[in-house]
PDB file of C-alpha atoms in Angstrom:
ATOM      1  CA  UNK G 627      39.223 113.264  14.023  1.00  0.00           C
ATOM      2  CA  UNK G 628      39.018 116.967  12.874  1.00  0.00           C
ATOM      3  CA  UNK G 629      38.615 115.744   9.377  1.00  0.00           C
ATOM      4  CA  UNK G 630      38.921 119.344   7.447  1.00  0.00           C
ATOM      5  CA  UNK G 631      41.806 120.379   9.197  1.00  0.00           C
ATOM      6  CA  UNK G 632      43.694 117.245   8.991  1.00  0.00           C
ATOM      7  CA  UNK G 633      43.231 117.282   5.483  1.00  0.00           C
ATOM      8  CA  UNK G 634      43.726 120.745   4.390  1.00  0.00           C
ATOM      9  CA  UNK G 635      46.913 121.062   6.637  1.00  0.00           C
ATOM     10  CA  UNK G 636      47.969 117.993   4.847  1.00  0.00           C
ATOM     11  CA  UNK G 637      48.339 119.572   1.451  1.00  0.00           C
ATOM     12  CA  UNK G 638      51.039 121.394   1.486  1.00  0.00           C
ATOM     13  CA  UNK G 639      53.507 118.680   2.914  1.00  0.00           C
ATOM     14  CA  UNK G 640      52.566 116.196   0.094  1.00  0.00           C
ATOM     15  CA  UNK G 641      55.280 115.783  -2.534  1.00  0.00           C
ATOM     16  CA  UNK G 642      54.048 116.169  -6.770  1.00  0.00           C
ATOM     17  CA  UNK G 643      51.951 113.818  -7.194  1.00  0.00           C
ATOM     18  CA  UNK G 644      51.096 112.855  -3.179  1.00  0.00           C
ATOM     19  CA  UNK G 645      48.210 112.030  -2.138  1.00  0.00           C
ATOM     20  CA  UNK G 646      45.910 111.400   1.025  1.00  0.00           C
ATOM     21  CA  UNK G 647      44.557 107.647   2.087  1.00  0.00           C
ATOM     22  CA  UNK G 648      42.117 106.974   4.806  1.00  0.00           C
ATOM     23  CA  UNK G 649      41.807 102.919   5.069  1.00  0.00           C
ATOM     24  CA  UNK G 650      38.700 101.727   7.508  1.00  0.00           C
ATOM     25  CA  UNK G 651      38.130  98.313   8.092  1.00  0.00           C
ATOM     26  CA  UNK G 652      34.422  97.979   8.027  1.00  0.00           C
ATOM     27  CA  UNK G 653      31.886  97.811  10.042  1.00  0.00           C
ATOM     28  CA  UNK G 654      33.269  96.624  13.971  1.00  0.00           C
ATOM     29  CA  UNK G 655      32.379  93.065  15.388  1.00  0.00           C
ATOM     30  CA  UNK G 656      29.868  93.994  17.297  1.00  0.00           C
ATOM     31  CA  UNK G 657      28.049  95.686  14.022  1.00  0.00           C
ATOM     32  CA  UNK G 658      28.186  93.241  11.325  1.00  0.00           C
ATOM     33  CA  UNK G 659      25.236  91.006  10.245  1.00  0.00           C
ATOM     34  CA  UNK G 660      26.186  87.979  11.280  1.00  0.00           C
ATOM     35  CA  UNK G 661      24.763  85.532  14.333  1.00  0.00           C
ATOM     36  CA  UNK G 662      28.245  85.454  15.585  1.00  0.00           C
ATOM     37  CA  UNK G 663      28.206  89.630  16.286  1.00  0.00           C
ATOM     38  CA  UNK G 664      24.872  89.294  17.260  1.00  0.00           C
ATOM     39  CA  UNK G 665      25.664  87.525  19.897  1.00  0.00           C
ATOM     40  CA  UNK G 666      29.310  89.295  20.662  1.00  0.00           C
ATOM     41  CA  UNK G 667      26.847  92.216  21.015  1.00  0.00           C
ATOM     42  CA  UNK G 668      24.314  91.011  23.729  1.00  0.00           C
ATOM     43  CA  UNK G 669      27.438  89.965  25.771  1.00  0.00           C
ATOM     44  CA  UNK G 670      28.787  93.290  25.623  1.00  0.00           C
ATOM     45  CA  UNK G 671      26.129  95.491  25.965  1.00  0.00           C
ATOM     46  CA  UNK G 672      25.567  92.732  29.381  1.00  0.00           C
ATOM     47  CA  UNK G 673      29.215  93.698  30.388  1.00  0.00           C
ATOM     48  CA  UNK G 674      28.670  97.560  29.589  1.00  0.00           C
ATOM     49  CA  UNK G 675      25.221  98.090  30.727  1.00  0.00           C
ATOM     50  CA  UNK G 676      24.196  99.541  28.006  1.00  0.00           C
ATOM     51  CA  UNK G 677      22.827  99.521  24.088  1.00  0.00           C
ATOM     52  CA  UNK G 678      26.392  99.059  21.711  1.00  0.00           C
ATOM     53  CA  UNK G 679      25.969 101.681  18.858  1.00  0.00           C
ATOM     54  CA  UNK G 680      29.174 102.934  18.284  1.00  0.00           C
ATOM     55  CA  UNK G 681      30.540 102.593  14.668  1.00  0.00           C
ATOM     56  CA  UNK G 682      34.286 104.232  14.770  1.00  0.00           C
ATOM     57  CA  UNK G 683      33.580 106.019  12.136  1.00  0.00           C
ATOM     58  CA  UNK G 684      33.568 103.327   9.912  1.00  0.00           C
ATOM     59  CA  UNK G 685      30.190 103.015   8.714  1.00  0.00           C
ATOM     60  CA  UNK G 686      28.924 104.630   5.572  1.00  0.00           C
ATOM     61  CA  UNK G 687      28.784 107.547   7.511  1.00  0.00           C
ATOM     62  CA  UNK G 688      31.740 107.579   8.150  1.00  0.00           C
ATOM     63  CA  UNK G 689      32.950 107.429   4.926  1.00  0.00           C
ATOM     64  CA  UNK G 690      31.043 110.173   3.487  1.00  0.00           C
ATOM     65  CA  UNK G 691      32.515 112.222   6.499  1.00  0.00           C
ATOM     66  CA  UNK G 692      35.701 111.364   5.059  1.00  0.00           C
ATOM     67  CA  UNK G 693      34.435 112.052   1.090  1.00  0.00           C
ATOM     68  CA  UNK G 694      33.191 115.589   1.863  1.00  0.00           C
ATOM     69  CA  UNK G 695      36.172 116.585   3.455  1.00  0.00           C
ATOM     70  CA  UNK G 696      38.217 115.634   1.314  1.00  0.00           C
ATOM     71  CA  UNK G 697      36.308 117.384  -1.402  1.00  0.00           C
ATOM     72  CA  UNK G 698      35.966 120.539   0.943  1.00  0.00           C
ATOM     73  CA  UNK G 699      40.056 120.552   1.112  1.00  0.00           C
ATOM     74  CA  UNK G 700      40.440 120.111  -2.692  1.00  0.00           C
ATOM     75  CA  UNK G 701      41.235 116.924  -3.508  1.00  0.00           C
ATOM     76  CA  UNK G 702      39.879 114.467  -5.999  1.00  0.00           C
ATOM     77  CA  UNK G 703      38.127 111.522  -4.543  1.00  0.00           C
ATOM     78  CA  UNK G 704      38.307 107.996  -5.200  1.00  0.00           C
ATOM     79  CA  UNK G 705      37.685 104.686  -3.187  1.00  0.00           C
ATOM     80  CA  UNK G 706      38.040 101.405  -3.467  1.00  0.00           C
ATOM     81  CA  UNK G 707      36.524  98.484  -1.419  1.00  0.00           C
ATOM     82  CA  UNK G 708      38.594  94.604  -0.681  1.00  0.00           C
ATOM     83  CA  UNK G 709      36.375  92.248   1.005  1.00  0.00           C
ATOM     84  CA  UNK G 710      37.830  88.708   2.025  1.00  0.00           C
ATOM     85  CA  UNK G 711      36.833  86.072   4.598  1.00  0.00           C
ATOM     86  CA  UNK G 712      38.777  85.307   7.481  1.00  0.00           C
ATOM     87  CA  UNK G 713      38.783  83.106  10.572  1.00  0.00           C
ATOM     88  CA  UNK G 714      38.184  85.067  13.875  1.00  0.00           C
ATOM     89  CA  UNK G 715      38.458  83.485  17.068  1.00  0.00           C
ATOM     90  CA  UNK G 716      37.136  84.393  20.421  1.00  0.00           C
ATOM     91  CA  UNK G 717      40.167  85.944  21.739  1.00  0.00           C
ATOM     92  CA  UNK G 718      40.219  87.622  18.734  1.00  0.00           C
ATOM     93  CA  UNK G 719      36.662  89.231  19.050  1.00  0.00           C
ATOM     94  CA  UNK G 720      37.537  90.062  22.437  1.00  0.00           C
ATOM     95  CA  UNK G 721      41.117  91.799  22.128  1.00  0.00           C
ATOM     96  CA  UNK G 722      39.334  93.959  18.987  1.00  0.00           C
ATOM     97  CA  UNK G 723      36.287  94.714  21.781  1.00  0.00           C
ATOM     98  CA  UNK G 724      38.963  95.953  24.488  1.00  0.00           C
ATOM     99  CA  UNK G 725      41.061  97.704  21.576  1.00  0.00           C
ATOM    100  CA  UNK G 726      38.190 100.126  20.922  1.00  0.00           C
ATOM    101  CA  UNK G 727      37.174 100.789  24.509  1.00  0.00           C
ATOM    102  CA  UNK G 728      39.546 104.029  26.315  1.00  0.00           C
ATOM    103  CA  UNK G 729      41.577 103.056  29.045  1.00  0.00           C
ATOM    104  CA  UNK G 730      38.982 103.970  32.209  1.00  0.00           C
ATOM    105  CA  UNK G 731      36.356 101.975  30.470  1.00  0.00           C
ATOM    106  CA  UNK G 732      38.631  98.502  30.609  1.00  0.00           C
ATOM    107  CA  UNK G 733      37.251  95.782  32.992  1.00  0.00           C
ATOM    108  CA  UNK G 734      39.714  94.050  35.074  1.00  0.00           C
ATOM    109  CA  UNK G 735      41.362  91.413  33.859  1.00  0.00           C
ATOM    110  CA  UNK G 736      38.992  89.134  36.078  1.00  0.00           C
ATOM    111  CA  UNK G 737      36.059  90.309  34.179  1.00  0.00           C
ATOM    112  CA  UNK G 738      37.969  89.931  30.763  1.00  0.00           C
ATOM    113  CA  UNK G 739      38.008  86.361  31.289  1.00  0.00           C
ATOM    114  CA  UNK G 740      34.958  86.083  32.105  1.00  0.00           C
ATOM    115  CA  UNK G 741      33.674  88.063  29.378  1.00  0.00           C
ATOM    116  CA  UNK G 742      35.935  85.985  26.996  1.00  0.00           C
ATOM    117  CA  UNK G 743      33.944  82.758  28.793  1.00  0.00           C
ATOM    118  CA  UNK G 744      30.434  84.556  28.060  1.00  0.00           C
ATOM    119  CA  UNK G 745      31.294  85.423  24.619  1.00  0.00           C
ATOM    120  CA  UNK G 746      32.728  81.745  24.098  1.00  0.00           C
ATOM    121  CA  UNK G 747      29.116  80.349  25.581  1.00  0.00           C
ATOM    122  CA  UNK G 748      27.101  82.654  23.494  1.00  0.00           C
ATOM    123  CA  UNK G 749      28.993  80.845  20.063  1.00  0.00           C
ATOM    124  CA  UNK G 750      27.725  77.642  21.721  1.00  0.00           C
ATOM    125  CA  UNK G 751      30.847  76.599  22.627  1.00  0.00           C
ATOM    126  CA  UNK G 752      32.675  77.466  18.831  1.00  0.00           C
ATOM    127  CA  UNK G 753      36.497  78.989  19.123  1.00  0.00           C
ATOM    128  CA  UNK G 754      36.592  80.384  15.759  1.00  0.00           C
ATOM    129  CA  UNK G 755      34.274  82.143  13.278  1.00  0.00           C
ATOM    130  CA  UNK G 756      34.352  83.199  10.062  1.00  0.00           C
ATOM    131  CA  UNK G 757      34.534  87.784   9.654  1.00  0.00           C
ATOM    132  CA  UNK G 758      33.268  88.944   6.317  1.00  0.00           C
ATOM    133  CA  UNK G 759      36.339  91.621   5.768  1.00  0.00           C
ATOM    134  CA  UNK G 760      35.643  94.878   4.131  1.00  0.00           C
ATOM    135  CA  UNK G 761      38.272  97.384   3.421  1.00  0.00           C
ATOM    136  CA  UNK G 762      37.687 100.456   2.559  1.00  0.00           C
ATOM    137  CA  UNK G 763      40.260 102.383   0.784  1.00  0.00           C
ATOM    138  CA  UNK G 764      39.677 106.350   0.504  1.00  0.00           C
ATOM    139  CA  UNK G 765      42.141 108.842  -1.336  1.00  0.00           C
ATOM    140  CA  UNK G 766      42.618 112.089  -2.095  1.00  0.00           C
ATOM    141  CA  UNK G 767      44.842 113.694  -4.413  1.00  0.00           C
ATOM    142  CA  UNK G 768      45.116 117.387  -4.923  1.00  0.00           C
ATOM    143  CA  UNK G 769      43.439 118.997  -7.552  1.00  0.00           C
TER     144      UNK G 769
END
């Protein structure tokens, strides 16, 4: 995302007292410091072929990405963070995996089951987890 152009071209088609909201929802699956993503993580970096870095942009990084331009467009910054605990099952972890991969990089739906099998194996045989949610919340409003 083209961050300073989004948000300066956004300005002028808020309404008085508008505003801008980016909402990220944490670090992904495959990121978090848990044994669960740990091990979501050695499956799919077995499936890919490769080390899983990636972040979408919503790692602190991220955010300050976000903060500065923002700032750079004008507005006044705030955040806010909501954290809750949810259950996450397999099919879960899996679906958010696929959701985050483009198109040409999908396996077939043969190797999505299996990959749902390996992932399932790696919990030692667990359906359902428990994500630590966090939510951050990110506005602007002109200056």
């Amino acid at each position: 995302m083209d961050r300073d152009t989004l948000f300066r071209a956004a300005r002028p088609l808020l309404r008085p007292g508008g505003g801008v909201a980016v909402v990220t929802n944490g670090a992904p699956l495959w990121s978090q410091d848990a044994e669960w993503s740990a091990a979501l993580r050695e499956c799919l970096e077995r499936l890919l072929g490769h080390p899983v870095t990636a972040t979408c942009q919503t790692d602190e990084a991220g955010r300050w990405r976000n903060q500065d331009a923002l700032v750079r467009a004008g507005y006044r910054y705030a955040e806010s963070l909501v954290q809750y605990d949810a259950p996450l099952t397999v099919d879960d972890m899996v679906g958010n995996v696929f959701s985050a991969m483009s198109a040409d990089r999908l396996p077939s739906m043969q190797d999505r089951a299996a990959f749902t099998s390996e992932v399932h194996d790696a919990l030692g045989g667990r359906d359902k987890v428990t994500e630590r949610v966090r939510v951050w919340l990110q506005f602007g409003t002109p200056d």
